[in-house]
Coordinates of C-alpha atoms in Angstrom, one line a residue:
Chain A
M54 CA 232.8 277.1 166.8
S55 CA 230.0 276.1 165.1
T56 CA 227.7 278.3 163.0
P57 CA 224.0 278.3 163.5
F58 CA 221.8 276.9 160.6
Y59 CA 220.5 280.0 158.7
V60 CA 217.1 279.3 159.1
S61 CA 215.0 282.4 156.5
P62 CA 212.0 284.1 159.1
Q63 CA 208.7 282.9 156.4
Q64 CA 210.4 279.4 157.1
A65 CA 210.3 279.4 160.7
M66 CA 207.1 280.8 160.2
A67 CA 205.4 277.7 158.8
D68 CA 207.3 275.6 161.0
R69 CA 205.8 276.5 163.8
A70 CA 202.9 276.1 161.9
E71 CA 202.9 273.2 160.8
Y72 CA 203.6 272.8 164.2
A73 CA 200.3 273.8 165.8
R74 CA 198.9 273.0 162.9
K75 CA 199.6 269.0 163.5
G76 CA 199.1 269.4 167.6
I77 CA 196.3 270.4 166.9
A78 CA 194.6 267.8 163.8
R79 CA 195.4 264.6 166.4
G80 CA 192.8 265.9 168.8
R81 CA 189.5 264.4 168.4
S82 CA 186.4 267.4 166.7
V83 CA 184.7 269.6 168.9
V84 CA 181.8 271.8 166.8
V85 CA 179.7 274.5 167.5
L86 CA 176.1 275.2 166.0
Q87 CA 173.8 277.7 166.1
Y88 CA 169.6 276.4 167.1
T89 CA 166.8 278.4 167.0
D90 CA 166.9 279.2 171.0
G91 CA 170.8 279.1 171.3
V92 CA 174.4 278.4 170.3
V93 CA 174.7 273.8 170.4
F94 CA 178.5 272.7 171.5
V95 CA 179.3 269.0 170.9
A96 CA 182.5 267.8 171.5
E97 CA 183.8 264.0 171.1
N98 CA 185.0 263.6 174.9
P99 CA 185.0 260.4 176.8
S100 CA 186.7 262.2 179.8
R101 CA 183.7 263.5 182.1
A102 CA 186.4 265.8 184.7
L103 CA 188.4 267.2 181.6
H104 CA 185.7 269.6 179.7
K105 CA 186.9 271.2 176.4
V106 CA 183.5 273.4 176.9
S107 CA 183.2 275.6 179.5
E108 CA 181.2 277.9 181.0
I109 CA 183.2 282.1 180.7
Y110 CA 180.2 284.4 181.5
D111 CA 176.4 284.9 181.5
R112 CA 176.2 284.7 178.2
I113 CA 179.9 283.6 177.0
A114 CA 180.8 280.2 177.1
F115 CA 184.6 278.8 175.0
A116 CA 185.4 275.7 173.8
A117 CA 188.8 273.8 173.1
V118 CA 190.8 272.0 171.5
G119 CA 194.2 270.4 171.1
K120 CA 196.7 271.0 174.3
Y121 CA 194.9 270.0 177.6
N122 CA 197.3 272.1 179.8
E123 CA 197.2 274.9 177.0
F124 CA 193.8 275.7 176.7
E125 CA 193.2 275.2 180.3
N126 CA 195.4 277.7 180.6
L127 CA 193.4 279.8 177.9
R128 CA 190.7 279.1 179.8
I129 CA 191.0 280.9 183.7
G130 CA 192.9 283.6 182.1
G131 CA 189.4 284.4 180.2
V132 CA 187.5 283.7 183.4
R133 CA 189.7 285.8 185.2
Y134 CA 189.7 288.8 182.8
A135 CA 184.9 287.9 182.6
D136 CA 185.2 288.3 186.0
L137 CA 187.4 291.5 186.3
R138 CA 185.7 292.6 183.9
G139 CA 182.2 292.3 185.2
Y140 CA 182.9 293.0 188.8
T141 CA 184.8 296.5 187.1
Y142 CA 181.7 297.7 185.3
D143 CA 178.8 296.2 184.6
R144 CA 178.0 292.3 183.9
E145 CA 177.0 294.1 180.5
D146 CA 179.9 295.1 179.4
V147 CA 181.5 291.3 179.0
T148 CA 181.4 290.9 175.7
A149 CA 182.8 288.1 173.0
R150 CA 184.2 290.5 170.9
G151 CA 186.6 291.3 173.7
L152 CA 187.6 288.6 175.0
A153 CA 188.6 287.5 171.8
N154 CA 190.3 290.3 171.9
V155 CA 192.2 289.0 174.2
Y156 CA 192.8 285.4 172.9
A157 CA 194.2 286.2 170.1
Q158 CA 196.6 289.0 171.1
T159 CA 197.8 286.1 173.8
L160 CA 197.4 283.1 171.1
G161 CA 199.1 286.0 168.1
T162 CA 202.1 286.5 171.1
I163 CA 202.9 283.4 172.0
F164 CA 203.2 282.6 168.1
S165 CA 205.4 284.7 167.2
S166 CA 207.8 285.3 170.3
A167 CA 210.9 282.4 169.1
A168 CA 211.2 282.2 172.8
E169 CA 208.4 279.3 173.4
K170 CA 206.8 277.3 171.8
P171 CA 203.6 278.0 170.2
Y172 CA 200.2 277.0 171.7
E173 CA 198.8 274.3 169.6
V174 CA 195.3 274.7 170.2
E175 CA 192.2 276.1 168.3
L176 CA 189.7 278.3 170.6
I177 CA 185.6 279.4 169.6
V178 CA 184.1 281.8 172.1
A179 CA 180.8 281.7 171.3
E180 CA 178.2 284.5 172.7
V181 CA 174.9 284.2 173.0
G182 CA 172.5 287.0 171.9
S183 CA 168.5 288.3 172.9
A184 CA 167.6 286.9 168.8
P185 CA 169.9 284.8 166.2
E186 CA 170.8 287.5 164.3
D187 CA 172.6 288.4 168.2
D188 CA 175.5 285.4 168.2
Q189 CA 178.4 285.6 167.5
I190 CA 181.0 282.8 167.1
Y191 CA 184.5 283.6 167.1
R192 CA 187.4 281.2 165.8
L193 CA 190.2 281.6 167.3
P194 CA 193.6 279.6 165.1
H195 CA 196.7 278.7 166.7
D196 CA 198.4 281.9 165.2
G197 CA 196.2 284.5 167.3
S198 CA 193.6 285.6 164.1
I199 CA 190.2 285.8 164.5
V200 CA 187.6 284.1 161.9
D201 CA 184.0 285.0 162.3
E202 CA 181.5 282.7 162.1
H203 CA 178.2 282.4 161.1
G204 CA 175.4 278.9 162.1
S205 CA 178.1 275.8 162.4
V206 CA 181.7 275.9 162.9
A207 CA 184.7 273.0 163.9
V208 CA 187.7 272.5 164.9
G209 CA 190.1 270.2 165.4
G210 CA 190.0 266.2 164.2
N211 CA 190.0 266.4 160.1
A212 CA 187.4 269.8 161.1
D213 CA 187.6 270.6 157.5
Q214 CA 186.1 268.2 156.0
I215 CA 183.1 268.0 158.7
S216 CA 182.9 271.7 158.1
S217 CA 181.3 271.5 154.7
Y218 CA 179.8 268.3 155.9
L219 CA 178.1 270.8 158.3
D220 CA 177.8 273.4 156.0
Q221 CA 175.9 271.5 153.8
R222 CA 173.0 271.1 155.2
H223 CA 173.4 273.5 158.6
R224 CA 170.4 275.8 158.1
D225 CA 168.7 278.5 160.5
G226 CA 165.8 277.8 163.2
M227 CA 166.8 274.6 163.5
T228 CA 165.8 272.9 166.8
L229 CA 168.5 271.7 169.4
A230 CA 167.3 268.0 168.4
E231 CA 167.8 268.5 165.4
A232 CA 171.3 270.3 165.8
L233 CA 172.4 267.8 168.1
K234 CA 171.5 265.0 165.7
L235 CA 173.3 266.6 163.1
A236 CA 176.5 268.0 164.9
V237 CA 176.3 263.8 165.9
D238 CA 176.0 262.4 161.9
S239 CA 179.5 264.9 161.0
L240 CA 181.5 263.7 164.3
S241 CA 180.7 260.5 163.7
R242 CA 182.4 260.2 159.9
D243 CA 185.4 260.1 159.8
T244 CA 188.6 260.2 156.9
N245 CA 187.8 257.4 155.2
G246 CA 184.6 258.3 154.4
G247 CA 183.0 255.3 156.7
E248 CA 180.5 255.6 160.1
R249 CA 181.4 255.1 163.3
T250 CA 178.2 255.6 165.8
L251 CA 178.9 257.9 168.8
T252 CA 177.1 257.1 172.4
A253 CA 175.9 260.0 174.7
E254 CA 178.1 258.7 177.1
Q255 CA 181.0 260.0 174.4
L256 CA 180.0 262.8 173.8
E257 CA 180.1 266.4 176.0
V258 CA 176.9 268.1 174.8
A259 CA 177.0 272.3 176.5
T260 CA 173.9 275.0 175.3
L261 CA 174.2 279.0 175.5
D262 CA 169.9 279.1 175.3
R263 CA 168.7 282.6 175.1
T264 CA 165.5 281.0 177.1
R265 CA 166.9 280.0 180.5
P266 CA 165.9 282.0 183.1
Q267 CA 169.2 282.6 184.7
Q268 CA 171.2 285.2 184.3
R269 CA 173.7 282.7 183.8
K270 CA 172.9 280.8 179.8
F271 CA 175.1 278.4 179.8
K272 CA 174.3 274.4 180.2
R273 CA 175.5 271.3 180.6
I274 CA 173.3 268.6 178.6
L275 CA 173.4 265.2 180.9
G276 CA 172.7 262.2 181.5
R277 CA 169.8 261.1 180.9
Q278 CA 168.2 264.3 179.0
L279 CA 171.4 263.7 176.0
S280 CA 169.7 260.0 175.6
R281 CA 166.8 261.9 175.3
L282 CA 168.0 264.4 172.7
L283 CA 169.5 262.2 170.6
D284 CA 167.3 259.3 170.3
E285 CA 163.9 261.5 169.2
P286 CA 163.3 261.8 165.4
A287 CA 164.6 264.8 163.9
T288 CA 161.8 265.7 161.8
G289 CA 158.0 266.3 163.0
D290 CA 157.2 266.1 166.0
A291 CA 161.1 266.6 167.2
G292 CA 161.0 270.4 168.1
T293 CA 157.7 269.8 170.6
A294 CA 159.6 267.4 172.3
G295 CA 163.0 268.7 172.5
D296 CA 160.8 272.3 173.8
A297 CA 159.3 269.7 176.6
A298 CA 162.9 268.4 177.7
G299 CA 164.2 272.0 177.5
A300 CA 161.8 273.3 180.0
E301 CA 161.5 270.5 182.0
S302 CA 165.5 270.8 182.7
D303 CA 164.7 274.7 183.5
A304 CA 161.9 274.4 186.5
G305 CA 164.8 271.6 187.4
A306 CA 167.2 273.9 188.3
G307 CA 165.3 276.0 190.1
A308 CA 163.8 280.0 189.5
G309 CA 161.3 278.0 187.4
E310 CA 158.5 280.3 186.9
S311 CA 155.5 278.3 186.1
G312 CA 156.2 277.3 189.6
A313 CA 156.1 280.2 191.7
S314 CA 152.5 281.0 190.1
G315 CA 151.2 277.5 192.2
K316 CA 152.8 278.0 195.2
G317 CA 151.3 281.1 195.5
A318 CA 147.5 279.7 195.3
K319 CA 149.0 276.9 198.1
G320 CA 150.1 280.0 200.2
G321 CA 147.1 281.0 200.0
K322 CA 144.9 278.0 201.1
A323 CA 147.7 276.8 203.7
G324 CA 146.9 279.9 205.5
G325 CA 143.6 279.6 205.6
K326 CA 143.5 276.3 207.3
D327 CA 145.9 277.8 209.8
D328 CA 143.1 279.6 211.1
S329 CA 141.4 276.6 212.8
E330 CA 144.2 276.8 215.2
G331 CA 146.1 274.3 216.2
E332 CA 147.5 273.7 219.5
S333 CA 150.9 276.3 219.4
G334 CA 150.5 279.8 217.9
P335 CA 149.0 280.1 214.9
L336 CA 150.7 282.1 211.9
L337 CA 148.0 284.3 211.4
Chain B
M920 CA 189.8 287.4 195.6
D921 CA 193.5 286.7 195.7
F922 CA 194.0 287.1 191.7
L923 CA 192.6 290.3 192.8
G924 CA 194.4 291.1 195.5
E925 CA 197.1 290.8 193.3
H926 CA 196.1 292.2 189.7
S927 CA 193.8 295.7 190.9
P928 CA 194.5 295.6 194.8
A929 CA 192.6 299.4 194.5
L930 CA 189.2 297.0 193.9
L931 CA 189.3 295.1 197.6
P932 CA 187.5 297.2 200.1
G933 CA 189.4 296.0 202.6
S934 CA 192.3 297.5 201.5
R935 CA 191.6 300.7 201.6
P936 CA 193.3 303.5 203.8
L937 CA 190.6 304.3 205.6
P938 CA 189.8 309.1 206.4
P939 CA 190.9 309.7 209.4
V940 CA 187.5 311.1 211.5
Q941 CA 185.9 312.1 214.3
G942 CA 183.1 310.1 215.6
A943 CA 180.8 307.7 213.2
I944 CA 180.2 308.8 209.7
E945 CA 176.9 309.2 208.3
A946 CA 176.3 306.4 205.7
P947 CA 172.8 304.7 204.7
H948 CA 171.4 301.6 207.1
G949 CA 169.8 298.8 206.8
T950 CA 168.3 297.0 209.7
T951 CA 166.4 293.8 209.2
I952 CA 166.6 290.2 208.1
V953 CA 165.1 287.1 209.3
A954 CA 165.7 283.4 208.1
A955 CA 164.3 280.6 208.9
A956 CA 164.4 277.0 208.2
F957 CA 162.2 274.1 207.6
P958 CA 161.6 270.8 206.0
G959 CA 164.0 271.1 202.2
G960 CA 165.1 274.2 202.7
V961 CA 165.2 277.6 204.0
V962 CA 163.8 281.3 203.6
L963 CA 165.0 284.2 204.5
A964 CA 163.6 287.6 204.4
G965 CA 164.5 290.9 204.6
D966 CA 162.4 294.6 205.7
R967 CA 162.8 297.4 202.5
R968 CA 164.6 300.8 205.1
A969 CA 167.6 302.4 205.0
T970 CA 167.9 304.5 208.0
M971 CA 170.5 307.2 208.4
G972 CA 170.6 309.0 211.6
N973 CA 166.7 309.8 211.6
V974 CA 165.9 309.8 208.4
I975 CA 164.9 307.2 206.3
A976 CA 167.1 306.7 203.4
Q977 CA 165.4 304.5 201.5
R978 CA 161.5 302.9 201.5
D979 CA 162.9 300.3 198.6
I980 CA 166.6 299.4 199.3
E981 CA 166.6 295.2 198.2
K982 CA 169.2 294.0 201.3
V983 CA 168.4 290.0 199.9
F984 CA 170.4 288.9 197.1
P985 CA 171.6 285.4 195.8
A986 CA 174.9 284.2 196.1
D987 CA 175.0 281.7 194.1
E988 CA 172.8 279.2 193.0
Y989 CA 172.5 277.8 196.5
S990 CA 172.9 280.4 199.0
A991 CA 172.0 283.8 199.7
V992 CA 172.7 286.6 201.6
G993 CA 171.0 289.6 203.5
I994 CA 172.8 291.9 204.5
A995 CA 172.0 294.4 208.4
G996 CA 174.4 297.6 208.6
T997 CA 176.1 299.9 206.2
A998 CA 174.5 299.5 202.9
G999 CA 177.1 300.9 200.5
L1000 CA 179.7 298.8 201.9
A1001 CA 177.1 295.6 202.3
V1002 CA 176.3 296.0 198.5
E1003 CA 179.7 295.9 197.6
M1004 CA 181.0 292.5 200.0
V1005 CA 177.7 290.7 198.7
K1006 CA 178.5 291.9 194.9
L1007 CA 182.0 290.8 195.8
F1008 CA 181.3 287.6 197.3
Q1009 CA 179.0 286.5 194.8
L1010 CA 182.3 286.8 192.3
E1011 CA 183.8 284.9 194.6
L1012 CA 181.5 281.4 194.6
E1013 CA 180.9 282.4 190.7
H1014 CA 184.4 282.3 189.5
F1015 CA 185.3 279.3 191.9
E1016 CA 182.6 277.0 190.9
K1017 CA 183.5 278.4 186.7
V1018 CA 187.7 277.6 188.1
E1019 CA 187.3 275.1 188.9
G1020 CA 184.1 273.0 188.0
A1021 CA 183.1 272.4 190.5
Q1022 CA 180.5 274.8 193.9
L1023 CA 182.1 275.1 196.8
S1024 CA 180.4 273.7 200.1
L1025 CA 177.8 275.3 201.7
E1026 CA 180.9 275.8 205.3
G1027 CA 183.7 277.0 203.2
K1028 CA 180.4 279.8 201.5
A1029 CA 180.2 280.9 204.8
N1030 CA 184.0 281.2 205.4
R1031 CA 184.5 282.8 203.4
L1032 CA 182.1 285.3 203.9
S1033 CA 183.3 285.7 207.8
T1034 CA 187.0 286.4 206.3
M1035 CA 185.0 289.2 204.6
I1036 CA 184.2 290.5 207.1
R1037 CA 186.8 289.9 209.3
S1038 CA 188.4 292.7 206.9
N1039 CA 186.1 294.3 207.2
L1040 CA 186.6 295.5 211.0
G1041 CA 189.0 299.1 210.3
M1042 CA 185.0 300.0 209.0
A1043 CA 183.3 298.5 211.7
M1044 CA 185.1 300.5 215.0
Q1045 CA 184.3 303.7 212.3
G1046 CA 180.4 302.2 212.8
L1047 CA 180.7 301.8 209.3
A1048 CA 179.9 297.7 210.3
V1049 CA 178.3 294.8 207.7
V1050 CA 176.7 291.8 209.3
P1051 CA 175.0 289.9 207.4
L1052 CA 172.9 286.4 207.7
F1053 CA 174.3 284.3 205.9
A1054 CA 171.3 281.4 204.8
G1055 CA 171.7 277.6 201.5
Y1056 CA 170.9 274.3 200.9
D1057 CA 173.5 272.3 201.8
L1058 CA 173.6 269.6 199.1
D1059 CA 175.3 267.4 201.0
R1060 CA 173.2 267.4 204.1
E1061 CA 170.6 267.8 201.9
K1062 CA 168.6 270.9 204.5
G1063 CA 169.0 274.3 204.7
R1064 CA 170.9 276.0 206.8
I1065 CA 171.6 279.5 208.4
F1066 CA 175.3 280.9 209.8
S1067 CA 174.8 284.6 211.6
Y1068 CA 178.0 287.0 212.3
D1069 CA 179.3 289.2 214.4
V1070 CA 181.4 292.4 213.2
T1071 CA 185.5 290.4 213.8
G1072 CA 184.0 288.0 211.5
G1073 CA 182.7 285.1 213.9
R1074 CA 180.8 283.0 212.4
S1075 CA 178.3 280.8 214.5
E1076 CA 175.2 278.6 212.8
E1077 CA 172.2 278.7 213.8
H1078 CA 169.4 276.3 214.3
G1079 CA 165.5 277.5 213.3
F1080 CA 166.0 280.6 213.0
A1081 CA 167.5 283.5 213.1
A1082 CA 167.9 287.0 213.0
T1083 CA 170.5 290.3 212.5
G1084 CA 170.2 294.0 212.4
S1085 CA 168.5 297.0 214.8
G1086 CA 165.2 295.0 214.9
S1087 CA 166.3 291.6 215.2
V1088 CA 166.0 292.0 219.7
F1089 CA 162.2 291.7 218.4
A1090 CA 162.0 290.1 215.3
R1091 CA 164.1 286.8 216.9
S1092 CA 161.6 287.4 219.7
A1093 CA 158.7 286.7 217.1
L1094 CA 160.1 284.1 215.0
K1095 CA 161.0 282.0 218.5
K1096 CA 157.1 282.2 219.7
L1097 CA 155.9 281.0 215.7
F1098 CA 158.2 278.8 214.6
K1099 CA 157.7 275.8 214.1
E1100 CA 159.7 272.9 213.2
D1101 CA 157.3 271.0 210.8
F1102 CA 156.7 274.1 208.7
T1103 CA 156.0 273.8 204.8
E1104 CA 157.9 276.6 202.6
D1105 CA 154.3 278.7 203.0
Q1106 CA 154.3 278.5 206.8
A1107 CA 158.2 279.6 206.8
A1108 CA 157.5 282.2 204.5
T1109 CA 154.3 283.4 206.5
A1110 CA 156.2 283.7 210.2
V1111 CA 159.3 285.6 209.0
V1112 CA 157.2 288.0 207.3
Q1113 CA 155.0 287.7 210.7
A1114 CA 159.0 288.9 212.3
L1115 CA 159.6 291.7 210.1
Y1116 CA 156.2 292.9 210.7
D1117 CA 157.0 292.2 215.0
A1118 CA 160.5 294.1 214.3
A1119 CA 159.4 297.1 212.1
D1120 CA 156.3 297.7 214.7
D1121 CA 158.5 297.8 218.0
D1122 CA 161.9 299.3 216.0
S1123 CA 161.6 302.8 213.9
A1124 CA 164.4 301.9 211.7
T1125 CA 162.4 298.9 210.1
G1126 CA 160.2 299.4 207.6
G1127 CA 156.7 297.7 207.6
P1128 CA 155.1 296.1 204.2
D1129 CA 153.9 300.4 203.3
M1130 CA 150.6 298.9 201.8
A1131 CA 149.9 302.1 200.6
R1132 CA 153.6 302.5 197.9
R1133 CA 153.2 298.5 197.7
I1134 CA 156.3 297.7 199.1
Y1135 CA 156.3 294.7 200.6
P1136 CA 159.3 292.8 202.6
I1137 CA 161.8 290.5 199.8
V1138 CA 161.3 287.0 200.9
T1139 CA 163.1 284.2 199.5
V1140 CA 163.1 280.1 199.4
I1141 CA 166.5 278.4 198.5
T1142 CA 165.2 274.7 198.3
E1143 CA 167.0 272.0 196.4
D1144 CA 166.0 273.8 193.7
G1145 CA 167.4 276.0 194.2
F1146 CA 167.2 280.1 194.8
R1147 CA 163.8 281.7 194.2
R1148 CA 162.6 285.0 195.2
L1149 CA 159.2 284.9 195.7
A1150 CA 157.5 287.2 193.1
E1151 CA 156.0 290.8 194.6
T1152 CA 152.2 289.1 194.1
E1153 CA 152.9 286.5 196.6
V1154 CA 154.5 288.3 199.2
S1155 CA 151.9 291.1 198.5
E1156 CA 149.2 287.9 199.4
I1157 CA 151.2 287.2 202.7
A1158 CA 151.7 290.7 203.4
R1159 CA 147.9 291.3 203.1
A1160 CA 146.8 288.9 204.7
V1161 CA 149.6 289.1 207.6
Y1162 CA 148.1 292.8 207.5
E1163 CA 144.0 291.9 207.1
R1164 CA 144.6 289.4 210.7
R1165 CA 146.5 292.8 212.3
L1166 CA 143.6 295.4 212.2
E1167 CA 141.8 293.2 214.1
Q1168 CA 144.0 291.7 216.6
P1169 CA 147.2 294.2 216.8
D1170 CA 149.8 292.3 218.7
G1171 CA 150.0 289.6 215.6
P1172 CA 149.2 285.6 216.7
R1173 CA 149.3 284.5 221.0
A1174 CA 151.0 282.0 221.7
A1175 CA 149.1 279.4 224.0
L1176 CA 150.3 280.2 227.1
L1177 CA 151.8 276.3 228.6

């Protein structure tokens, strides 16, 4: 009978960490940036069906890199946690901190359990507050630790290089168009300093927008709106144009407040006209 | 809901044991809900009264809720149970949407609500019935649709207009005479307010617009732009217009005889 080789616990953990890190670095990156109205998520993702960025709850979103089936599992777990909590208590009682803790526990347990292979994923959980100071971004590496981030974060691929690029250039109070442009610039730099061009089709973009009138602040930026934001000049009038685009999309998504007053005025007029009676019964 | 059933079944309405009671339990009941479709959408409206026997339990209860972005549900029946049912329904639709990445079809939503009402049958037999009206904009067929239910969860699609609750007989009759296929959004909103006024006129459990307290019906509109609840100023404008005309003609607008 052969005796198994002795492997020290340090070595075992280092091997597992190495395995997970390699898996994560193989994928493409996701960057998350704060901008003046919230948090923007930008991922390089040619697939329209498999999302790297998704909604968890009213003010909370999730971004992940690594193995799809593993982070999808975690995402669904997160949605269940959030929905159950919100239903049992109140919608306000679902927080990114609570969710990040649950993820940390799950990832930590899986990482240190010898029976399972470590998850090759790195997650970001972000929550948008009522002001930029209240925004929260948590990064959760494969081993179950939690890092509280501010401003900008990058995970997956050559995250270190992208992070340092973002750290140098990100500032508070950027508009959506500026933040998006910075994110795309950072993603399009490859390891040896060269640049690629990323088109709107290769990007998955979503925001947590605190100015959205709906309760659910998560919104994907798709198609024409995305190309328009990408084409905008990053300086000067970019701010106003970005705001206009935002307002347009909100009206499209329903419950636009500006639409309400207009309809009310119309109602008065229509009622007045109706007094002149048609063949069938008048309304008033 | 399946997950909730496995994980914490105590939170589900259907799985509670019923206490043995004699006769009906006294609990606040919501009353009249009406809906009317118009080209491009549907309006769903409800009065504001909750009654407990002969007592008005609440003057300003809200009985019309958004179910998700493109549908709404109005509830008649036991208020407490109905509000819980709506909460669970909203949760399910949102949960499905987030997990699957796509919305349920309008039929799917209507069927889901049907099952939830059926699970309440035991309570309904003891007088705690919940009978909602479900309305939504069907993105595939591009029109507003209305579904009505009975206590056993039986579901039927209504064409044009529908009403539920204690004042529904009067509201439906009123709406029948007012309804036109080619209503605009504002005309449809006015028609449902008229119908609620008529229901309040003849049914003691339905509340009319309360001018003194500024309590007006809740009117919601669902179009391809999504769910929108009319602001109080908009509803008060309609309710006042209706009220002013009724001062001259208390029974409301006259239909042509032939």
